[in-house]
XYZ file of C-alpha atoms in Angstrom:
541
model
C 12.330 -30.847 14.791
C 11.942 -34.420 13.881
C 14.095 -36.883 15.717
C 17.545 -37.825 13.766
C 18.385 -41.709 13.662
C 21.209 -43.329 13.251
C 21.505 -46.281 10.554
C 24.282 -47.868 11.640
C 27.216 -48.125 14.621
C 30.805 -47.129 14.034
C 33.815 -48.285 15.595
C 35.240 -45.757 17.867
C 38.458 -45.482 15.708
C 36.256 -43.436 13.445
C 37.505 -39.621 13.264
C 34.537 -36.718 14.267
C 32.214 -36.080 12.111
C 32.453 -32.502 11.105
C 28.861 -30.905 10.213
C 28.952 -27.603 7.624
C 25.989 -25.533 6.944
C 25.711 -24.110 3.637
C 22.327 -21.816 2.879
C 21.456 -21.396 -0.761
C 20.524 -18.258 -2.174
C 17.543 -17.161 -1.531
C 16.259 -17.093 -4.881
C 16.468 -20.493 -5.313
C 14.307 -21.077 -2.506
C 15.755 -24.358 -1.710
C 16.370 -25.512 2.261
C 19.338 -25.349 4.042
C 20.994 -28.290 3.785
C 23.611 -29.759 5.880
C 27.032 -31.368 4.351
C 28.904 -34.286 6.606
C 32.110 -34.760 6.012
C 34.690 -37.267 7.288
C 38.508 -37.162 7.596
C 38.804 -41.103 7.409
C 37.484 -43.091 4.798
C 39.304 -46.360 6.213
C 36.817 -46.040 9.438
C 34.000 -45.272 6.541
C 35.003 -49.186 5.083
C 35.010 -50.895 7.960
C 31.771 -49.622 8.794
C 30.287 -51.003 5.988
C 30.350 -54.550 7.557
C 26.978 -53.195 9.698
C 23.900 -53.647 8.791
C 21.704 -50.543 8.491
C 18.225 -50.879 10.894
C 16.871 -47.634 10.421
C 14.497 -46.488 7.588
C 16.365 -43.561 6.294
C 19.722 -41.663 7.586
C 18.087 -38.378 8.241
C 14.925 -36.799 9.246
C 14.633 -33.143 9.698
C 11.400 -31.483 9.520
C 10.477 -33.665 6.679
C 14.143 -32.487 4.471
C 15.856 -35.787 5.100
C 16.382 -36.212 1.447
C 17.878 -33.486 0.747
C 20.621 -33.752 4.105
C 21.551 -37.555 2.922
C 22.256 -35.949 -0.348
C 24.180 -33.133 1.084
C 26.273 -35.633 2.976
C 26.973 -37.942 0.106
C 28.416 -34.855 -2.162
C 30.404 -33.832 0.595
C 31.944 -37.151 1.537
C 32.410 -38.542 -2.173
C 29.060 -39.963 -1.698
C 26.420 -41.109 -4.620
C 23.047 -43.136 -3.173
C 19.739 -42.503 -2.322
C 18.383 -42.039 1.063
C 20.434 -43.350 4.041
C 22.283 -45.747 1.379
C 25.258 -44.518 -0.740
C 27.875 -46.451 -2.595
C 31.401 -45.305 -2.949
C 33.091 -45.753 -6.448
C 36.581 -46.459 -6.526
C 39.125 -49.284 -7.478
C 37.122 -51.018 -10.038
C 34.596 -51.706 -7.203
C 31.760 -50.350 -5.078
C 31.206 -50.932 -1.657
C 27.761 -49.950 0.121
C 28.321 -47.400 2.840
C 25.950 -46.221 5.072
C 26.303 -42.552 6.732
C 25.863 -42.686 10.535
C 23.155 -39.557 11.709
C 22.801 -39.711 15.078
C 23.656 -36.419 16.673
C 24.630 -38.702 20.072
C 28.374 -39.447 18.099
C 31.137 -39.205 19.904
C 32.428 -35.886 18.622
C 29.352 -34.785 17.617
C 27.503 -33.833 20.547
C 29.131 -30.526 21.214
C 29.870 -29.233 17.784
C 27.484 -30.730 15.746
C 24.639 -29.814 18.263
C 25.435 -26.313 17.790
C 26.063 -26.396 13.291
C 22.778 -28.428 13.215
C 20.795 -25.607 15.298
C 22.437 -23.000 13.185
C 21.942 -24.791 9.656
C 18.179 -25.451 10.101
C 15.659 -23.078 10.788
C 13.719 -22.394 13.610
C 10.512 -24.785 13.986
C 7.290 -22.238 12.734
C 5.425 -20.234 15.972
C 1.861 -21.296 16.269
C 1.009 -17.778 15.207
C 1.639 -17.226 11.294
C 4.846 -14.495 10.981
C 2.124 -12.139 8.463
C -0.152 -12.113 11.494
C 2.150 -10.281 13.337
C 3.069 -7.704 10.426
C -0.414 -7.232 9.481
C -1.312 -6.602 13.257
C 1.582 -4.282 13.571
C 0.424 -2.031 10.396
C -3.099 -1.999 11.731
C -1.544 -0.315 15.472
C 0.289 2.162 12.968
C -2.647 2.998 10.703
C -4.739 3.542 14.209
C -1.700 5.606 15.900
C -2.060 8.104 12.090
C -5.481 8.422 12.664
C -5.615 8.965 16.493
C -2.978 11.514 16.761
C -5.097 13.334 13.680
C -8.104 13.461 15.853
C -6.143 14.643 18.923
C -5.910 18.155 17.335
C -9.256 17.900 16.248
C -10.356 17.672 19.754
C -7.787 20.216 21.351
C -8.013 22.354 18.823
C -11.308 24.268 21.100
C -9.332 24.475 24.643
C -5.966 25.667 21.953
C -7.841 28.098 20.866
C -9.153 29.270 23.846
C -6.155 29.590 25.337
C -4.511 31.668 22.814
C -7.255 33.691 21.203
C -7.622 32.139 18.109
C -10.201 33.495 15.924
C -12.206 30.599 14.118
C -10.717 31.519 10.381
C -7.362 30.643 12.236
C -8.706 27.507 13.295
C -9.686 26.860 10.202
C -6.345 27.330 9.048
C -4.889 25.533 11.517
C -6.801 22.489 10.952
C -6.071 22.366 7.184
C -2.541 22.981 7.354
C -2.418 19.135 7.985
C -3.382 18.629 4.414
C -0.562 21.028 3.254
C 2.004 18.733 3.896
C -0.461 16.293 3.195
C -0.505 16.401 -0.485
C 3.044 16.548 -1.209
C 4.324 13.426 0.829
C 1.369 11.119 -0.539
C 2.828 11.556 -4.013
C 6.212 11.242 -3.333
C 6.134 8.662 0.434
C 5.246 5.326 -2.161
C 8.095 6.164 -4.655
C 10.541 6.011 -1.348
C 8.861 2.672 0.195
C 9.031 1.283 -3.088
C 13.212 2.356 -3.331
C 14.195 1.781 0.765
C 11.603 -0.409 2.064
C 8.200 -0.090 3.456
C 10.128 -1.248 7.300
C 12.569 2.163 7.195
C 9.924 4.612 5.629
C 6.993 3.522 8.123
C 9.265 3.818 10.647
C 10.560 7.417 9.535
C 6.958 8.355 9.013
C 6.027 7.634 12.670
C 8.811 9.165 13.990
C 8.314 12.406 12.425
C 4.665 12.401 12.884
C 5.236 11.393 16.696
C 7.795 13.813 17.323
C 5.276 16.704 15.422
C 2.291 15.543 17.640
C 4.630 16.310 21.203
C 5.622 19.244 19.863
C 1.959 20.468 18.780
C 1.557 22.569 22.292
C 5.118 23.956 22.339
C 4.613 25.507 19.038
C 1.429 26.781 19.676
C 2.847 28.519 23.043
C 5.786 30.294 20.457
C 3.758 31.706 17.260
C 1.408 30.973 14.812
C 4.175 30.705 12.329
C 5.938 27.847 14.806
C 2.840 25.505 14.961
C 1.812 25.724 11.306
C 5.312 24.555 10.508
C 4.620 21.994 13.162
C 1.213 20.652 11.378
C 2.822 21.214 7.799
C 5.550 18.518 9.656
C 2.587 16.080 10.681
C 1.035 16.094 7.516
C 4.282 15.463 5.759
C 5.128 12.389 8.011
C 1.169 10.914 7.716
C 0.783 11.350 3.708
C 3.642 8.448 3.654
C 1.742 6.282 5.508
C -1.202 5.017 2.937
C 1.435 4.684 -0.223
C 3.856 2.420 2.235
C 1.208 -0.037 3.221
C 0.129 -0.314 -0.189
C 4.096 -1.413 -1.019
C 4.185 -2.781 2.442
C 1.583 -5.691 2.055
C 1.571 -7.205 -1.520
C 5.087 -8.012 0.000
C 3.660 -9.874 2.635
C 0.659 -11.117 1.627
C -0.425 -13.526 -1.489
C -2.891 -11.838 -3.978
C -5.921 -14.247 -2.391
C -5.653 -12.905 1.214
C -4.242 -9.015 0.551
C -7.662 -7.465 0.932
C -8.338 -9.134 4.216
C -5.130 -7.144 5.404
C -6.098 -4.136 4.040
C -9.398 -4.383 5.707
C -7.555 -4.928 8.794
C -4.912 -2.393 8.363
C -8.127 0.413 7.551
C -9.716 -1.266 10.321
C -7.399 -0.081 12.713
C -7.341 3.516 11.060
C -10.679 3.838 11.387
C -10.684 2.504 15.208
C -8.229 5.194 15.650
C -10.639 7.595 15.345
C -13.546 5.957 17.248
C -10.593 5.452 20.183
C -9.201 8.966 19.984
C -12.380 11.119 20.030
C -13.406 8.858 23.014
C -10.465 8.918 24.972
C -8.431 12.439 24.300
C -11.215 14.161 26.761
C -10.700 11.627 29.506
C -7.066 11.887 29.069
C -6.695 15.522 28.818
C -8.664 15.962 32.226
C -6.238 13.887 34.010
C -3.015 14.769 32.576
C -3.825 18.322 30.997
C -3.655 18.990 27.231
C 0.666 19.139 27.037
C 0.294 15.653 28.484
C -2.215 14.496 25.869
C 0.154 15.005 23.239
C 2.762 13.522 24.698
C 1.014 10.265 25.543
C 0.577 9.919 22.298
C 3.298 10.923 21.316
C 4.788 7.876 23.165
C 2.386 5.490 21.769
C 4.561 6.008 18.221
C 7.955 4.806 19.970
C 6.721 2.559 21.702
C 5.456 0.654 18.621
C 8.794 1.803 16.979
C 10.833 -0.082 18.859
C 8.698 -3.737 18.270
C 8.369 -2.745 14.389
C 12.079 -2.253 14.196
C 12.808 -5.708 16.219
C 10.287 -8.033 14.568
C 9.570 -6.657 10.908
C 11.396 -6.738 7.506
C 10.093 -5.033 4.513
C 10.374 -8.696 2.958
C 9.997 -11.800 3.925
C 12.461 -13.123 2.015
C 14.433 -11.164 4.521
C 13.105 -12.365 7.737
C 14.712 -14.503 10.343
C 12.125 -16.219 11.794
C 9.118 -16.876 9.215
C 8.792 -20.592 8.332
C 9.719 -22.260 5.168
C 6.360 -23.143 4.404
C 4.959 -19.701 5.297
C 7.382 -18.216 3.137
C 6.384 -20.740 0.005
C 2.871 -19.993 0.330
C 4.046 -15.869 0.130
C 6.098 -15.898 -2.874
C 3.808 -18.450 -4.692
C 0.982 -15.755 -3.962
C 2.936 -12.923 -5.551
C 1.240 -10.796 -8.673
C 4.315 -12.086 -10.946
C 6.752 -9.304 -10.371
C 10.206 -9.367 -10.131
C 11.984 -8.148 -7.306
C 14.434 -6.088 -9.270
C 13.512 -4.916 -12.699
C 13.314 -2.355 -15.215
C 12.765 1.682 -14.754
C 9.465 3.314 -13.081
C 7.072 3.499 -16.275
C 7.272 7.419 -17.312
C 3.919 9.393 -16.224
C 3.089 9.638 -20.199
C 3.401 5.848 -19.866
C 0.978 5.622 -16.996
C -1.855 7.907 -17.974
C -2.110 6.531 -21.141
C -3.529 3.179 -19.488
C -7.910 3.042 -19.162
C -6.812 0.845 -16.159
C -4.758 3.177 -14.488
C -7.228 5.795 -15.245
C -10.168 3.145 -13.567
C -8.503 3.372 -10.122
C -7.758 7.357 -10.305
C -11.304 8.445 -10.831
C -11.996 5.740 -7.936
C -9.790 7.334 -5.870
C -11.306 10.495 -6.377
C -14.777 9.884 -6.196
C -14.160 7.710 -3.021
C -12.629 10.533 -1.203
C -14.540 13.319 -2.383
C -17.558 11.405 -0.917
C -15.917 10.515 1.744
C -15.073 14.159 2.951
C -18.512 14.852 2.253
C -20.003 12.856 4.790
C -17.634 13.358 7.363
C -16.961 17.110 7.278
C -20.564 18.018 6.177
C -23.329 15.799 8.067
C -22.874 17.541 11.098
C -24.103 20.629 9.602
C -26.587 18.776 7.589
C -27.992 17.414 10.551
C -28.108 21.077 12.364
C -29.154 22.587 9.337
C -32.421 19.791 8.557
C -32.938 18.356 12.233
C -31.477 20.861 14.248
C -29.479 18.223 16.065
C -25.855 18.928 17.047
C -24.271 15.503 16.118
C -20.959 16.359 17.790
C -22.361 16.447 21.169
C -23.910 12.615 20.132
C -21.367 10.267 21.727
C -22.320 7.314 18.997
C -21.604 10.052 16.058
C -18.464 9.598 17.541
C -18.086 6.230 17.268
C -20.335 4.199 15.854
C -19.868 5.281 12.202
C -16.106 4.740 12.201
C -16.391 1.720 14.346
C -18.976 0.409 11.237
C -16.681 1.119 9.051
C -13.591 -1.081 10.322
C -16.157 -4.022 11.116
C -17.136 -3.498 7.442
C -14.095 -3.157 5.949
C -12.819 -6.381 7.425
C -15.578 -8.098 6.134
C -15.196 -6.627 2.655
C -11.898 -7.837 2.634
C -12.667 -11.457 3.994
C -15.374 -11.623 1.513
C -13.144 -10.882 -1.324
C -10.258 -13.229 -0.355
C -12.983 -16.056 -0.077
C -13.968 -15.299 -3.478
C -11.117 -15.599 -5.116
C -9.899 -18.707 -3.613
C -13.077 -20.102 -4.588
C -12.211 -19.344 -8.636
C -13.445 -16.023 -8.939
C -11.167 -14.011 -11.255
C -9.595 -10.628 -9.488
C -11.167 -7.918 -12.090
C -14.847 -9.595 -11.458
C -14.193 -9.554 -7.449
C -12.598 -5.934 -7.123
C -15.983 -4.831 -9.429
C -17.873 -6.531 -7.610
C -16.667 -4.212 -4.148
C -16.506 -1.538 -6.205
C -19.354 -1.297 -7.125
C -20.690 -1.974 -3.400
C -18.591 0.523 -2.354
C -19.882 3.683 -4.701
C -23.513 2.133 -5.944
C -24.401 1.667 -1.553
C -23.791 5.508 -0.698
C -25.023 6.385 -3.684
C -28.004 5.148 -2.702
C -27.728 6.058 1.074
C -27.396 9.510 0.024
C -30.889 9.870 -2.070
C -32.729 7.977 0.568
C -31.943 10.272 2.783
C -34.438 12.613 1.127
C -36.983 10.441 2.509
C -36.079 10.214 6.027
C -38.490 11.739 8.379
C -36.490 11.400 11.576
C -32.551 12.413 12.873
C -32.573 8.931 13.832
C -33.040 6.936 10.169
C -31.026 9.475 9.255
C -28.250 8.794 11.021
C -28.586 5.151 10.870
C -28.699 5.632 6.513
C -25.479 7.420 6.902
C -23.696 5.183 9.034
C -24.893 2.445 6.408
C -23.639 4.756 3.538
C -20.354 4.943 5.477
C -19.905 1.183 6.265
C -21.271 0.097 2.244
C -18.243 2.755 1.474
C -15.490 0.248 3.456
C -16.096 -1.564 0.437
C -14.025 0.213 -1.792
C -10.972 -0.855 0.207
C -11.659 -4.364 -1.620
C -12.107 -2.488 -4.484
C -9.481 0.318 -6.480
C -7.538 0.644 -2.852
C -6.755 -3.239 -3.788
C -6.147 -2.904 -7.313
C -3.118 -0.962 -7.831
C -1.545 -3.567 -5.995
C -2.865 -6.020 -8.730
C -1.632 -4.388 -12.188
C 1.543 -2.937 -10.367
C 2.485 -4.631 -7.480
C 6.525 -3.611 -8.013
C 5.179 -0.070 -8.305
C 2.282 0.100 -6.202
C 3.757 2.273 -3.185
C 4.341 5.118 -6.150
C 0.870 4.853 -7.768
C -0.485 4.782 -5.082
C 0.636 7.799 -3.983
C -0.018 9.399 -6.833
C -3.827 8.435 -7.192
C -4.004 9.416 -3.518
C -2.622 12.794 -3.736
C -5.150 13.147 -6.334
C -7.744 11.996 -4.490
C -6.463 14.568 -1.765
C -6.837 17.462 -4.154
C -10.460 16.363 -4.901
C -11.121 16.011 -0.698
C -10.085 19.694 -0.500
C -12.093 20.580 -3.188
C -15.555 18.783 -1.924
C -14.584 20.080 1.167
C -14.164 23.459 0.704
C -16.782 23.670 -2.434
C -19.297 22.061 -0.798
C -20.899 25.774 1.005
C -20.879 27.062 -2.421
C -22.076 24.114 -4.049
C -25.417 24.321 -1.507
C -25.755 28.232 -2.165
C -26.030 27.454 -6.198
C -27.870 24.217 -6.062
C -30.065 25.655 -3.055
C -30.270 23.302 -0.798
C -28.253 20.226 1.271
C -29.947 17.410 -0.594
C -29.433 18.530 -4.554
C -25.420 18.853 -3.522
C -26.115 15.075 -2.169
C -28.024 14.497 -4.890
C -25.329 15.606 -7.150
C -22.247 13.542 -5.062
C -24.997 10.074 -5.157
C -24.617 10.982 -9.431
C -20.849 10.934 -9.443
C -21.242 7.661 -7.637
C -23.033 5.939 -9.868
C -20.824 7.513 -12.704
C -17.490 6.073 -11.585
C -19.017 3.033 -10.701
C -19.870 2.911 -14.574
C -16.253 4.147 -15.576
C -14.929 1.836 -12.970
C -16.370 -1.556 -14.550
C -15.805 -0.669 -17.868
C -11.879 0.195 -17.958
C -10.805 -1.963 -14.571
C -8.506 -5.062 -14.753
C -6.737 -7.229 -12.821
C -4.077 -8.022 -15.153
C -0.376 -7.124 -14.307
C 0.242 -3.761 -16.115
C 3.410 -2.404 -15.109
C 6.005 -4.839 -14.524
């Protein structure tokens, strides 16, 4: 905080200067300001025989103006800068306001008004660093403790004499719950807050992930309740980040935190199929569970202590931060009118633009993750799960990518790019690259270009996070926790279906590489629908 000077010298007959804070609303967005007011105006005369040396009567963080002004109302005051002039009598006298926090009578009380009145000077480290860092830990916690059962799921079974339909059932009795909370997790961000909702999410999902081996010693019935649980808690977490950081972040740098935020989902997974085995070696598979378990409450406890679901809300985020925030915003009010009916919102092309997105995205998605490990046995006869970089490298391209997608975008439209031409623009990447992947892998002759085309296909895929995942936030950023969730429950359905469809898809097309064929065609097809019904325009306000 800049130094405060005093103008002039007062006699020591003059009374203590008492110092008031008043904070404006926060709508206003003005500073604090701090009013000075004096119990003697006689010692306020006599001091007016001094001549004033310094420049201006306060300095604080660059807000002096607005402090002189603040004192003059308060003490009958009307000037400009460190000079007033009292009215009165028929005559005006010039009086100057002493500032100097060394006044007799000021140095204990006024010390401690003045530190409460004006905010804290702005950490080196922007306060949306922090949140977006804190969603990315979350988003990787969701996606390790998914791949946690994944992993345990063979010694589980062993143990208990699973047969592999149950596993199968097991394993998508995640999505169960899944589905439901997706559509329903952004309406509650978008009512309570994205802070309370994440935080209920990862409790729940925590709590289901230490329980995991408990249920599975009781019954069958016991730990698909348990996963139903888990899948409930995780389907809130995509629809709360997309309400969470359009709150944070101004429209030119939200998709470089949502390539963050998915970049720490998708480290998750490279990080949890790496280090569950090691773990569960040392500490046996109950203790697997629980260390991750832990993981969730320990990041609880510094989400609840340094995040607010706005920062209009937080204690410790600059002034200037907080300008540059609400200046970014999509237009939306804060408060406004009702949730558009769901007649309303599928009557809109542009809504309809980011469902089919959403659909496509994930049902290509699924596709390469569930099914390239059989593709691979089935073509190369190479078991890719025993492949330490199918693992990890794929996922680990795909944060990297991501990132840079969002980066890429940001830069873009700070440079004067309009927001429908940039999210095309990844949209497009993000469907037209696997597309392509996906027939070119017709012409690989090796497991190796193979794999490295569908690691590309993956990565060019990130894309999309810049794209549709981006958008909603852009035509309903008051909304977008709720749309979101809808689209993605959607999406969810059409996972399920590519994922389950796919066996019967290659038994009436005939082969692995017409059903890719086919997935590479409803690529290109959205990416068509996509650019011809997309906008960036606010929608739903």
């Amino acid at each position: 905080m800049a130094s405060m000077r005093a103008c002039v010298s007062l006699k020591p007959a003059v009374s203590p200067v008492k110092y008031r804070s008043t904070r404006v609303g926060a709508g206003s967005l003005e500073p604090r300001s701090l009013r000075i007011s004096s119990s003697s105006s006689s010692s306020l005369d006599s001091a007016a025989a001094d001549d004033c040396r310094g420049v201006g009567c306060a300095s604080i963080s660059g807000r002096g103006d607005g402090v002189a002004a603040a004192a003059a109302s308060s003490s009958g005051l009307v000037g400009d800068g460190g000079r007033a002039r009292r009215r009165g009598g028929g005559r005006q006298r010039q009086v100057v306001a002493m500032c100097s926090a060394s006044m007799e009578g000021v140095r204990l009380g006024g010390a401690s008004a003045v530190a409460g009145s004006v905010p804290a000077p702005a950490s080196a480290l922007p306060e949306r660093a922090k949140v977006v860092a804190l969603v990315a830990a979350v988003m990787l916690l969701c996606n390790a403790d998914r791949v946690v059962m994944s992993v345990a799921v063979v010694p589980l079974a062993a143990q208990h004499g699973w047969s592999s339909s149950f596993v199968g059932i097991v394993q998508s009795s995640f999505l169960w719950g899944y589905v439901f909370s997706s559509m329903v997790g952004g309406a509650l961000a978008d009512r309570y807050g994205g802070k309370k909702v994440m935080a209920g999410a990862a409790v729940l999902w925590s709590l289901a992930t230490f329980l995991t081996p408990w249920a599975a010693s009781k019954s069958a019935a016991m730990l698909l309740a348990v996963r139903v649980l888990f899948g409930l808690a995780e389907g809130v977490a995509f629809p709360t980040m997309s309400t969470f950081l359009p709150k944070w972040f101004p429209t030119h740098e939200r998709a470089t935190a949502v390539g963050i935020s998915m970049g720490g989902f998708h480290l998750g997974n490279v990080l949890s199929f790496l280090a569950t085995p090691i773990i569960m070696s040392h500490i046996g598979l109950t203790g697997t569970f629980a260390f991750f378990a832990s993981l969730g409450y320990l990041w609880l406890a510094v989400w609840l202590l340094n995040v607010e679901s706005d920062p209009i809300d937080s204690r410790t985020i600059s002034k200037s931060e907080l300008q540059l925030i609400l200046a970014g915003r999509s237009g939306s009010k804060v408060k406004g009118s009702k949730f558009p009916s769901l007649r309303e919102v599928l009557s809109k092309m542009e809504m309809w633009a980011i469902i089919v997105a959403n659909v496509i995205n994930n049902w290509g998605y699924f596709v390469l993750l569930s099914w390239m490990p059989v593709y691979f046995k089935t073509v190369y006869n190479v078991n890719l799960k025993q492949a330490a970089w199918f693992s990890a490298i794929p996922w680990a391209v795909m944060a990297l990518s991501g990132y840079v997608a969002g980066a890429s975008a940001d830069f873009m439209i700070k440079s004067g790019f309009s927001i429908v031409r940039v999210r095309k623009i990844m949209q497009s990447i993000g469907f037209i690259g696997p597309g392509v992947s996906l027939l070119c892998l017709r012409f690989a002759q090796t497991p190796l270009v193979a794999a490295v085309i569908m690691t590309a296909a993956l990565g060019l895929s990130s894309c999309s996070q810049a794209g549709y995942f981006c958008n909603v936030q852009d035509i309903a950023p008051k909304y977008a926790g709720s749309l979101h969730g809808m689209t993605n429950g959607i999406g969810t359905v059409a996972a399920i279906v590519s994922t389950v469809g796919a066996g019967y898809f290659v038994q009436w097309l005939g082969s692995f590489q017409a059903f890719l064929t086919l997935t590479a065609v409803l690529y290109f097809s959205a990416t068509v629908f996509y650019n011809t019904y997309a906008t960036g325009d606010l929608i739903f306000d």
